[in-house]
Amino acid sequence: MTTTGPTTDLLTLAPQTGTGFLLRTGQQLTVVDPTGGQVSDLYCFAAQDHDERLSSGRTIDYANSIYVTTGHTLYSNRSRPMLTIVEDTCGRHDFLLTPCSQDTFDLLYPEFEGAYHPSCLENLTSGLAQFGVVADQVGTTLNIFMNVWPEPGGELHIDPPTSVAGDRLVFRAEMDLHVGLTACSAEKSNGGVCKPIAYRVDDAD
Amino acid sequence: MTTTGPTTDLLTLAPQTGTGFLLRTGQQLTVVDPTGGQVSDLYCFAAQDHDERLSSGRTIDYANSIYVTTGHTLYSNRSRPMLTIVEDTCGRHDFLLTPCSQDTFDLLYPEFEGAYHPSCLENLTSGLAQFGVVADQVGTTLNIFMNVWPEPGGELHIDPPTSVAGDRLVFRAEMDLHVGLTACSAEKSNGGVCKPIAYRVDDAD
């Protein structure tokens, strides 16, 4: 699908980088795939208490679906709404897999021979460090635009994202949040080439 | 499938209860469904540091499957092996959904009208309280014998367990663990009736 709304005034995350920011209740976060075929990992904490954090398990349970899209709420581990998806022009995002990490590359991608590799876990942790977050606290991310699907027997496939240039996912914050966001670092998840991600925070109308 | 090994000397969890215990490196934990059709939720922490805990996302990622069975390793959020599945006579367990909680019943089961309901989250927290664990720390559980499957479009079905009397799942501990284990409290997940669960801890050979 093509972008029909404003995509001006976007901030850009360079390939294999990330950031962290405060998103206040009612503000909207727009995450845009500027080139198509690029994943962005998102994780968040309640700004007032980091013991409350994004929960894939609660969200999947309450959505009764492994996929989330427009109208779905992302829940915390305390079963409180954190984010609501208000627009989704892509329709395929993953909420099963943890952010790529040095361990991911070490365990799953022997072609890197254990060498240092940028990762979403490192970039989320760096982006959220300003709020005191450490890596142990980062759970399963919403992997925006990531195209993961299970066979009936459970085996997972990680295919190139279906997103095209300009596709976007828009969230409304249901509480004050500390948000970490990346341009995913894993070549395999991004059609072989890691590309930028764009995003914007808008105040409530 | 029928049980072919010893099931003597089992401890019993009454319906809608749970427990917590230390499982040392190399010990085996056997979880048995004594009647068939009953789910048991499991969560665990590294005994020496509760910031290291069971990670469904890491496990699913490294198994490349939403289902785990004999030979699969359950990983921590630090990508270290916590438990290895050494025997599985059932073949269907869930690792997508969080333990049932008061919030689950409030949000998903209006027939309970918001009244108190026993839950796996309460029982895991009670069982692990002796080690200082609180509810916020309990993430997505391995829901042993729980029969959850997604349609191609992502919608989840929670069907009665396929387990029959005597079916068991056996784990080997790869590090010292604080383990929480329940006889699941959610009628819907257990064919309409909550039943007991049996378990045993064996020392290494």
PDB file of N, CA, C and O in Angstrom, chain A residues 58, chain B residues 13-21 38-45 98-105 116-131 133-136 138-139 141 178-187 190 194-197 199:
ATOM      1  N   ARG A  58       0.882 -11.295  27.051  1.00  0.00           N
ATOM      2  CA  ARG A  58      -0.425 -10.738  27.407  1.00  0.00           C
ATOM      3  C   ARG A  58      -1.128 -10.189  26.169  1.00  0.00           C
ATOM      4  O   ARG A  58      -2.332 -10.357  25.985  1.00  0.00           O
TER       5      ARG A  58
ATOM      6  N   LEU B  13      -0.038 -31.797  42.749  1.00  0.00           N
ATOM      7  CA  LEU B  13      -0.587 -30.449  42.892  1.00  0.00           C
ATOM      8  C   LEU B  13      -2.099 -30.555  42.751  1.00  0.00           C
ATOM      9  O   LEU B  13      -2.597 -31.005  41.714  1.00  0.00           O
ATOM     10  N   ALA B  14      -2.819 -30.160  43.793  1.00  0.00           N
ATOM     11  CA  ALA B  14      -4.277 -30.179  43.721  1.00  0.00           C
ATOM     12  C   ALA B  14      -4.749 -29.231  42.622  1.00  0.00           C
ATOM     13  O   ALA B  14      -4.020 -28.321  42.218  1.00  0.00           O
ATOM     14  N   PRO B  15      -5.959 -29.431  42.113  1.00  0.00           N
ATOM     15  CA  PRO B  15      -6.463 -28.529  41.071  1.00  0.00           C
ATOM     16  C   PRO B  15      -6.363 -27.067  41.496  1.00  0.00           C
ATOM     17  O   PRO B  15      -6.618 -26.724  42.654  1.00  0.00           O
ATOM     18  N   GLN B  16      -5.934 -26.226  40.537  1.00  0.00           N
ATOM     19  CA  GLN B  16      -5.862 -24.775  40.747  1.00  0.00           C
ATOM     20  C   GLN B  16      -4.891 -24.383  41.857  1.00  0.00           C
ATOM     21  O   GLN B  16      -5.121 -23.418  42.591  1.00  0.00           O
ATOM     22  N   THR B  17      -3.794 -25.152  41.979  1.00  0.00           N
ATOM     23  CA  THR B  17      -2.737 -24.781  42.931  1.00  0.00           C
ATOM     24  C   THR B  17      -1.383 -24.759  42.207  1.00  0.00           C
ATOM     25  O   THR B  17      -1.297 -25.071  41.019  1.00  0.00           O
ATOM     26  N   GLY B  18      -0.340 -24.417  42.959  1.00  0.00           N
ATOM     27  CA  GLY B  18       1.004 -24.395  42.391  1.00  0.00           C
ATOM     28  C   GLY B  18       2.036 -24.534  43.479  1.00  0.00           C
ATOM     29  O   GLY B  18       1.709 -24.619  44.676  1.00  0.00           O
ATOM     30  N   THR B  19       3.298 -24.560  43.064  1.00  0.00           N
ATOM     31  CA  THR B  19       4.388 -24.708  44.011  1.00  0.00           C
ATOM     32  C   THR B  19       5.652 -24.064  43.441  1.00  0.00           C
ATOM     33  O   THR B  19       5.661 -23.641  42.275  1.00  0.00           O
ATOM     34  N   GLY B  20       6.683 -23.999  44.265  1.00  0.00           N
ATOM     35  CA  GLY B  20       7.980 -23.531  43.810  1.00  0.00           C
ATOM     36  C   GLY B  20       9.063 -24.342  44.476  1.00  0.00           C
ATOM     37  O   GLY B  20       8.885 -24.801  45.615  1.00  0.00           O
ATOM     38  N   PHE B  21      10.192 -24.556  43.774  1.00  0.00           N
ATOM     39  CA  PHE B  21      11.264 -25.379  44.341  1.00  0.00           C
ATOM     40  C   PHE B  21      12.572 -25.076  43.630  1.00  0.00           C
ATOM     41  O   PHE B  21      12.600 -24.522  42.523  1.00  0.00           O
ATOM     42  N   GLN B  38      -5.044 -31.925  31.163  1.00  0.00           N
ATOM     43  CA  GLN B  38      -4.768 -30.881  32.158  1.00  0.00           C
ATOM     44  C   GLN B  38      -3.456 -30.170  31.857  1.00  0.00           C
ATOM     45  O   GLN B  38      -2.437 -30.817  31.630  1.00  0.00           O
ATOM     46  N   VAL B  39      -3.493 -28.843  31.933  1.00  0.00           N
ATOM     47  CA  VAL B  39      -2.329 -27.999  31.663  1.00  0.00           C
ATOM     48  C   VAL B  39      -1.555 -27.721  32.951  1.00  0.00           C
ATOM     49  O   VAL B  39      -2.142 -27.619  34.033  1.00  0.00           O
ATOM     50  N   SER B  40      -0.239 -27.564  32.813  1.00  0.00           N
ATOM     51  CA  SER B  40       0.646 -27.170  33.921  1.00  0.00           C
ATOM     52  C   SER B  40       1.548 -26.050  33.433  1.00  0.00           C
ATOM     53  O   SER B  40       2.283 -26.213  32.455  1.00  0.00           O
ATOM     54  N   ASP B  41       1.515 -24.892  34.098  1.00  0.00           N
ATOM     55  CA  ASP B  41       2.361 -23.764  33.709  1.00  0.00           C
ATOM     56  C   ASP B  41       3.688 -23.826  34.457  1.00  0.00           C
ATOM     57  O   ASP B  41       3.720 -24.048  35.666  1.00  0.00           O
ATOM     58  N   LEU B  42       4.775 -23.573  33.706  1.00  0.00           N
ATOM     59  CA  LEU B  42       6.123 -23.585  34.291  1.00  0.00           C
ATOM     60  C   LEU B  42       6.819 -22.274  33.993  1.00  0.00           C
ATOM     61  O   LEU B  42       6.798 -21.781  32.867  1.00  0.00           O
ATOM     62  N   TYR B  43       7.453 -21.695  35.038  1.00  0.00           N
ATOM     63  CA  TYR B  43       8.343 -20.557  34.837  1.00  0.00           C
ATOM     64  C   TYR B  43       9.552 -20.743  35.737  1.00  0.00           C
ATOM     65  O   TYR B  43       9.457 -21.427  36.772  1.00  0.00           O
ATOM     66  N   CYS B  44      10.686 -20.172  35.351  1.00  0.00           N
ATOM     67  CA  CYS B  44      11.880 -20.363  36.174  1.00  0.00           C
ATOM     68  C   CYS B  44      12.841 -19.184  36.062  1.00  0.00           C
ATOM     69  O   CYS B  44      12.821 -18.417  35.095  1.00  0.00           O
ATOM     70  N   PHE B  45      13.664 -19.090  37.090  1.00  0.00           N
ATOM     71  CA  PHE B  45      14.699 -18.061  37.205  1.00  0.00           C
ATOM     72  C   PHE B  45      16.036 -18.736  37.503  1.00  0.00           C
ATOM     73  O   PHE B  45      16.068 -19.802  38.135  1.00  0.00           O
ATOM     74  N   THR B  98       0.775 -15.947  28.230  1.00  0.00           N
ATOM     75  CA  THR B  98       1.133 -15.724  29.628  1.00  0.00           C
ATOM     76  C   THR B  98       0.266 -16.586  30.538  1.00  0.00           C
ATOM     77  O   THR B  98      -0.805 -17.037  30.147  1.00  0.00           O
ATOM     78  N   PRO B  99       0.720 -16.820  31.788  1.00  0.00           N
ATOM     79  CA  PRO B  99      -0.104 -17.582  32.711  1.00  0.00           C
ATOM     80  C   PRO B  99      -1.434 -16.885  32.949  1.00  0.00           C
ATOM     81  O   PRO B  99      -1.504 -15.652  32.975  1.00  0.00           O
ATOM     82  N   CYS B 100      -2.480 -17.672  33.142  1.00  0.00           N
ATOM     83  CA  CYS B 100      -3.775 -17.059  33.463  1.00  0.00           C
ATOM     84  C   CYS B 100      -3.621 -16.270  34.756  1.00  0.00           C
ATOM     85  O   CYS B 100      -2.854 -16.640  35.652  1.00  0.00           O
ATOM     86  N   SER B 101      -4.331 -15.168  34.818  1.00  0.00           N
ATOM     87  CA  SER B 101      -4.254 -14.262  35.975  1.00  0.00           C
ATOM     88  C   SER B 101      -5.653 -13.736  36.258  1.00  0.00           C
ATOM     89  O   SER B 101      -6.583 -13.952  35.475  1.00  0.00           O
ATOM     90  N   GLN B 102      -5.782 -13.023  37.369  1.00  0.00           N
ATOM     91  CA  GLN B 102      -7.089 -12.391  37.639  1.00  0.00           C
ATOM     92  C   GLN B 102      -7.495 -11.514  36.456  1.00  0.00           C
ATOM     93  O   GLN B 102      -8.667 -11.479  36.072  1.00  0.00           O
ATOM     94  N   ASP B 103      -6.496 -10.830  35.862  1.00  0.00           N
ATOM     95  CA  ASP B 103      -6.798  -9.977  34.706  1.00  0.00           C
ATOM     96  C   ASP B 103      -7.319 -10.798  33.528  1.00  0.00           C
ATOM     97  O   ASP B 103      -8.178 -10.337  32.780  1.00  0.00           O
ATOM     98  N   THR B 104      -6.771 -12.003  33.347  1.00  0.00           N
ATOM     99  CA  THR B 104      -7.255 -12.854  32.251  1.00  0.00           C
ATOM    100  C   THR B 104      -8.745 -13.099  32.413  1.00  0.00           C
ATOM    101  O   THR B 104      -9.526 -12.972  31.450  1.00  0.00           O
ATOM    102  N   PHE B 105      -9.137 -13.474  33.611  1.00  0.00           N
ATOM    103  CA  PHE B 105     -10.556 -13.790  33.831  1.00  0.00           C
ATOM    104  C   PHE B 105     -11.416 -12.529  33.714  1.00  0.00           C
ATOM    105  O   PHE B 105     -12.512 -12.560  33.158  1.00  0.00           O
ATOM    106  N   TYR B 116     -13.254 -12.970  42.228  1.00  0.00           N
ATOM    107  CA  TYR B 116     -11.955 -13.627  42.415  1.00  0.00           C
ATOM    108  C   TYR B 116     -11.961 -14.998  41.752  1.00  0.00           C
ATOM    109  O   TYR B 116     -12.933 -15.753  41.842  1.00  0.00           O
ATOM    110  N   HIS B 117     -10.832 -15.318  41.090  1.00  0.00           N
ATOM    111  CA  HIS B 117     -10.674 -16.636  40.467  1.00  0.00           C
ATOM    112  C   HIS B 117      -9.236 -17.091  40.709  1.00  0.00           C
ATOM    113  O   HIS B 117      -8.322 -16.295  40.516  1.00  0.00           O
ATOM    114  N   PRO B 118      -9.019 -18.313  41.129  1.00  0.00           N
ATOM    115  CA  PRO B 118      -7.635 -18.791  41.241  1.00  0.00           C
ATOM    116  C   PRO B 118      -6.945 -18.668  39.882  1.00  0.00           C
ATOM    117  O   PRO B 118      -7.595 -18.771  38.830  1.00  0.00           O
ATOM    118  N   SER B 119      -5.638 -18.480  39.896  1.00  0.00           N
ATOM    119  CA  SER B 119      -4.929 -18.295  38.628  1.00  0.00           C
ATOM    120  C   SER B 119      -3.501 -18.817  38.735  1.00  0.00           C
ATOM    121  O   SER B 119      -2.927 -18.895  39.833  1.00  0.00           O
ATOM    122  N   CYS B 120      -2.949 -19.130  37.579  1.00  0.00           N
ATOM    123  CA  CYS B 120      -1.555 -19.593  37.556  1.00  0.00           C
ATOM    124  C   CYS B 120      -0.605 -18.489  38.000  1.00  0.00           C
ATOM    125  O   CYS B 120       0.398 -18.766  38.665  1.00  0.00           O
ATOM    126  N   LEU B 121      -0.891 -17.234  37.635  1.00  0.00           N
ATOM    127  CA  LEU B 121       0.018 -16.159  38.052  1.00  0.00           C
ATOM    128  C   LEU B 121       0.057 -16.066  39.577  1.00  0.00           C
ATOM    129  O   LEU B 121       1.129 -15.959  40.176  1.00  0.00           O
ATOM    130  N   GLU B 122      -1.110 -16.122  40.209  1.00  0.00           N
ATOM    131  CA  GLU B 122      -1.148 -16.083  41.675  1.00  0.00           C
ATOM    132  C   GLU B 122      -0.400 -17.286  42.260  1.00  0.00           C
ATOM    133  O   GLU B 122       0.377 -17.144  43.209  1.00  0.00           O
ATOM    134  N   ASN B 123      -0.623 -18.455  41.682  1.00  0.00           N
ATOM    135  CA  ASN B 123      -0.017 -19.669  42.238  1.00  0.00           C
ATOM    136  C   ASN B 123       1.490 -19.743  41.972  1.00  0.00           C
ATOM    137  O   ASN B 123       2.238 -20.260  42.810  1.00  0.00           O
ATOM    138  N   LEU B 124       1.930 -19.230  40.822  1.00  0.00           N
ATOM    139  CA  LEU B 124       3.370 -19.164  40.577  1.00  0.00           C
ATOM    140  C   LEU B 124       4.027 -18.179  41.544  1.00  0.00           C
ATOM    141  O   LEU B 124       5.103 -18.440  42.103  1.00  0.00           O
ATOM    142  N   THR B 125       3.384 -17.041  41.725  1.00  0.00           N
ATOM    143  CA  THR B 125       3.935 -16.023  42.614  1.00  0.00           C
ATOM    144  C   THR B 125       3.979 -16.530  44.049  1.00  0.00           C
ATOM    145  O   THR B 125       4.981 -16.344  44.762  1.00  0.00           O
ATOM    146  N   SER B 126       2.918 -17.213  44.477  1.00  0.00           N
ATOM    147  CA  SER B 126       2.916 -17.773  45.837  1.00  0.00           C
ATOM    148  C   SER B 126       4.002 -18.825  45.993  1.00  0.00           C
ATOM    149  O   SER B 126       4.718 -18.856  47.003  1.00  0.00           O
ATOM    150  N   GLY B 127       4.141 -19.672  44.974  1.00  0.00           N
ATOM    151  CA  GLY B 127       5.127 -20.753  45.065  1.00  0.00           C
ATOM    152  C   GLY B 127       6.555 -20.247  45.047  1.00  0.00           C
ATOM    153  O   GLY B 127       7.453 -20.854  45.650  1.00  0.00           O
ATOM    154  N   LEU B 128       6.789 -19.129  44.356  1.00  0.00           N
ATOM    155  CA  LEU B 128       8.141 -18.590  44.220  1.00  0.00           C
ATOM    156  C   LEU B 128       8.445 -17.490  45.239  1.00  0.00           C
ATOM    157  O   LEU B 128       9.579 -16.993  45.287  1.00  0.00           O
ATOM    158  N   ALA B 129       7.459 -17.130  46.042  1.00  0.00           N
ATOM    159  CA  ALA B 129       7.660 -16.051  47.018  1.00  0.00           C
ATOM    160  C   ALA B 129       8.773 -16.394  48.005  1.00  0.00           C
ATOM    161  O   ALA B 129       9.489 -15.504  48.477  1.00  0.00           O
ATOM    162  N   GLN B 130       8.927 -17.672  48.310  1.00  0.00           N
ATOM    163  CA  GLN B 130       9.995 -18.111  49.234  1.00  0.00           C
ATOM    164  C   GLN B 130      11.380 -17.705  48.734  1.00  0.00           C
ATOM    165  O   GLN B 130      12.327 -17.623  49.519  1.00  0.00           O
ATOM    166  N   PHE B 131      11.503 -17.466  47.408  1.00  0.00           N
ATOM    167  CA  PHE B 131      12.788 -17.047  46.830  1.00  0.00           C
ATOM    168  C   PHE B 131      12.819 -15.541  46.554  1.00  0.00           C
ATOM    169  O   PHE B 131      13.776 -15.046  45.950  1.00  0.00           O
ATOM    170  N   VAL B 133      10.536 -13.839  44.671  1.00  0.00           N
ATOM    171  CA  VAL B 133       9.956 -13.469  43.370  1.00  0.00           C
ATOM    172  C   VAL B 133       8.621 -12.763  43.582  1.00  0.00           C
ATOM    173  O   VAL B 133       7.826 -13.150  44.449  1.00  0.00           O
ATOM    174  N   VAL B 134       8.375 -11.726  42.771  1.00  0.00           N
ATOM    175  CA  VAL B 134       7.074 -11.044  42.772  1.00  0.00           C
ATOM    176  C   VAL B 134       6.451 -11.162  41.385  1.00  0.00           C
ATOM    177  O   VAL B 134       7.124 -11.491  40.395  1.00  0.00           O
ATOM    178  N   ALA B 135       5.143 -10.870  41.319  1.00  0.00           N
ATOM    179  CA  ALA B 135       4.371 -11.142  40.096  1.00  0.00           C
ATOM    180  C   ALA B 135       4.944 -10.444  38.872  1.00  0.00           C
ATOM    181  O   ALA B 135       4.936 -11.003  37.767  1.00  0.00           O
ATOM    182  N   ASP B 136       5.449  -9.220  39.038  1.00  0.00           N
ATOM    183  CA  ASP B 136       5.973  -8.478  37.888  1.00  0.00           C
ATOM    184  C   ASP B 136       7.085  -9.229  37.160  1.00  0.00           C
ATOM    185  O   ASP B 136       7.347  -8.987  35.988  1.00  0.00           O
ATOM    186  N   VAL B 138       7.302 -12.479  36.601  1.00  0.00           N
ATOM    187  CA  VAL B 138       6.883 -13.724  35.942  1.00  0.00           C
ATOM    188  C   VAL B 138       6.464 -13.419  34.501  1.00  0.00           C
ATOM    189  O   VAL B 138       5.493 -12.715  34.271  1.00  0.00           O
ATOM    190  N   GLY B 139       7.202 -13.956  33.542  1.00  0.00           N
ATOM    191  CA  GLY B 139       6.925 -13.694  32.129  1.00  0.00           C
ATOM    192  C   GLY B 139       6.087 -14.793  31.502  1.00  0.00           C
ATOM    193  O   GLY B 139       5.337 -15.500  32.186  1.00  0.00           O
ATOM    194  N   THR B 141       4.970 -18.121  30.343  1.00  0.00           N
ATOM    195  CA  THR B 141       5.242 -19.460  30.859  1.00  0.00           C
ATOM    196  C   THR B 141       5.296 -20.491  29.737  1.00  0.00           C
ATOM    197  O   THR B 141       4.691 -20.312  28.685  1.00  0.00           O
ATOM    198  N   HIS B 178      15.268 -21.660  40.217  1.00  0.00           N
ATOM    199  CA  HIS B 178      14.061 -21.573  41.026  1.00  0.00           C
ATOM    200  C   HIS B 178      12.881 -21.742  40.085  1.00  0.00           C
ATOM    201  O   HIS B 178      12.669 -20.917  39.197  1.00  0.00           O
ATOM    202  N   VAL B 179      12.139 -22.838  40.281  1.00  0.00           N
ATOM    203  CA  VAL B 179      11.079 -23.232  39.354  1.00  0.00           C
ATOM    204  C   VAL B 179       9.720 -23.025  40.016  1.00  0.00           C
ATOM    205  O   VAL B 179       9.517 -23.421  41.169  1.00  0.00           O
ATOM    206  N   GLY B 180       8.796 -22.442  39.268  1.00  0.00           N
ATOM    207  CA  GLY B 180       7.395 -22.388  39.662  1.00  0.00           C
ATOM    208  C   GLY B 180       6.591 -23.295  38.754  1.00  0.00           C
ATOM    209  O   GLY B 180       6.824 -23.323  37.540  1.00  0.00           O
ATOM    210  N   LEU B 181       5.635 -24.054  39.332  1.00  0.00           N
ATOM    211  CA  LEU B 181       4.873 -25.043  38.562  1.00  0.00           C
ATOM    212  C   LEU B 181       3.439 -25.061  39.087  1.00  0.00           C
ATOM    213  O   LEU B 181       3.222 -25.001  40.294  1.00  0.00           O
ATOM    214  N   THR B 182       2.482 -25.161  38.185  1.00  0.00           N
ATOM    215  CA  THR B 182       1.073 -25.135  38.596  1.00  0.00           C
ATOM    216  C   THR B 182       0.270 -26.280  37.983  1.00  0.00           C
ATOM    217  O   THR B 182       0.686 -26.894  37.006  1.00  0.00           O
ATOM    218  N   ALA B 183      -0.887 -26.494  38.577  1.00  0.00           N
ATOM    219  CA  ALA B 183      -1.999 -27.180  37.921  1.00  0.00           C
ATOM    220  C   ALA B 183      -2.934 -26.054  37.482  1.00  0.00           C
ATOM    221  O   ALA B 183      -3.531 -25.373  38.316  1.00  0.00           O
ATOM    222  N   CYS B 184      -3.033 -25.847  36.178  1.00  0.00           N
ATOM    223  CA  CYS B 184      -3.637 -24.615  35.628  1.00  0.00           C
ATOM    224  C   CYS B 184      -5.074 -24.423  36.092  1.00  0.00           C
ATOM    225  O   CYS B 184      -5.852 -25.371  36.188  1.00  0.00           O
ATOM    226  N   SER B 185      -5.402 -23.158  36.336  1.00  0.00           N
ATOM    227  CA  SER B 185      -6.678 -22.774  36.946  1.00  0.00           C
ATOM    228  C   SER B 185      -7.763 -22.359  35.967  1.00  0.00           C
ATOM    229  O   SER B 185      -8.884 -22.061  36.385  1.00  0.00           O
ATOM    230  N   ALA B 186      -7.442 -22.322  34.664  1.00  0.00           N
ATOM    231  CA  ALA B 186      -8.400 -21.791  33.684  1.00  0.00           C
ATOM    232  C   ALA B 186      -9.226 -22.931  33.096  1.00  0.00           C
ATOM    233  O   ALA B 186      -8.707 -23.772  32.355  1.00  0.00           O
ATOM    234  N   GLU B 187     -10.510 -22.926  33.408  1.00  0.00           N
ATOM    235  CA  GLU B 187     -11.383 -24.003  32.945  1.00  0.00           C
ATOM    236  C   GLU B 187     -11.273 -24.197  31.437  1.00  0.00           C
ATOM    237  O   GLU B 187     -11.190 -25.329  30.936  1.00  0.00           O
ATOM    238  N   ASN B 190      -8.565 -26.371  29.984  1.00  0.00           N
ATOM    239  CA  ASN B 190      -8.469 -27.727  30.527  1.00  0.00           C
ATOM    240  C   ASN B 190      -9.729 -28.550  30.277  1.00  0.00           C
ATOM    241  O   ASN B 190     -10.127 -29.363  31.117  1.00  0.00           O
ATOM    242  N   CYS B 194     -10.860 -28.235  35.924  1.00  0.00           N
ATOM    243  CA  CYS B 194      -9.477 -28.135  36.402  1.00  0.00           C
ATOM    244  C   CYS B 194      -9.150 -29.358  37.248  1.00  0.00           C
ATOM    245  O   CYS B 194      -9.861 -29.669  38.210  1.00  0.00           O
ATOM    246  N   LYS B 195      -8.031 -30.010  36.901  1.00  0.00           N
ATOM    247  CA  LYS B 195      -7.667 -31.292  37.489  1.00  0.00           C
ATOM    248  C   LYS B 195      -6.260 -31.192  38.104  1.00  0.00           C
ATOM    249  O   LYS B 195      -5.594 -30.172  37.967  1.00  0.00           O
ATOM    250  N   PRO B 196      -5.789 -32.238  38.796  1.00  0.00           N
ATOM    251  CA  PRO B 196      -4.452 -32.148  39.398  1.00  0.00           C
ATOM    252  C   PRO B 196      -3.329 -32.335  38.380  1.00  0.00           C
ATOM    253  O   PRO B 196      -3.560 -32.725  37.240  1.00  0.00           O
ATOM    254  N   ILE B 197      -2.132 -32.038  38.837  1.00  0.00           N
ATOM    255  CA  ILE B 197      -0.889 -32.309  38.101  1.00  0.00           C
ATOM    256  C   ILE B 197       0.060 -33.030  39.067  1.00  0.00           C
ATOM    257  O   ILE B 197       0.040 -32.761  40.277  1.00  0.00           O
ATOM    258  N   TYR B 199       4.227 -34.336  39.749  1.00  0.00           N
ATOM    259  CA  TYR B 199       5.597 -34.028  39.329  1.00  0.00           C
ATOM    260  C   TYR B 199       6.585 -34.711  40.257  1.00  0.00           C
ATOM    261  O   TYR B 199       6.230 -35.180  41.355  1.00  0.00           O
TER     262      TYR B 199
END
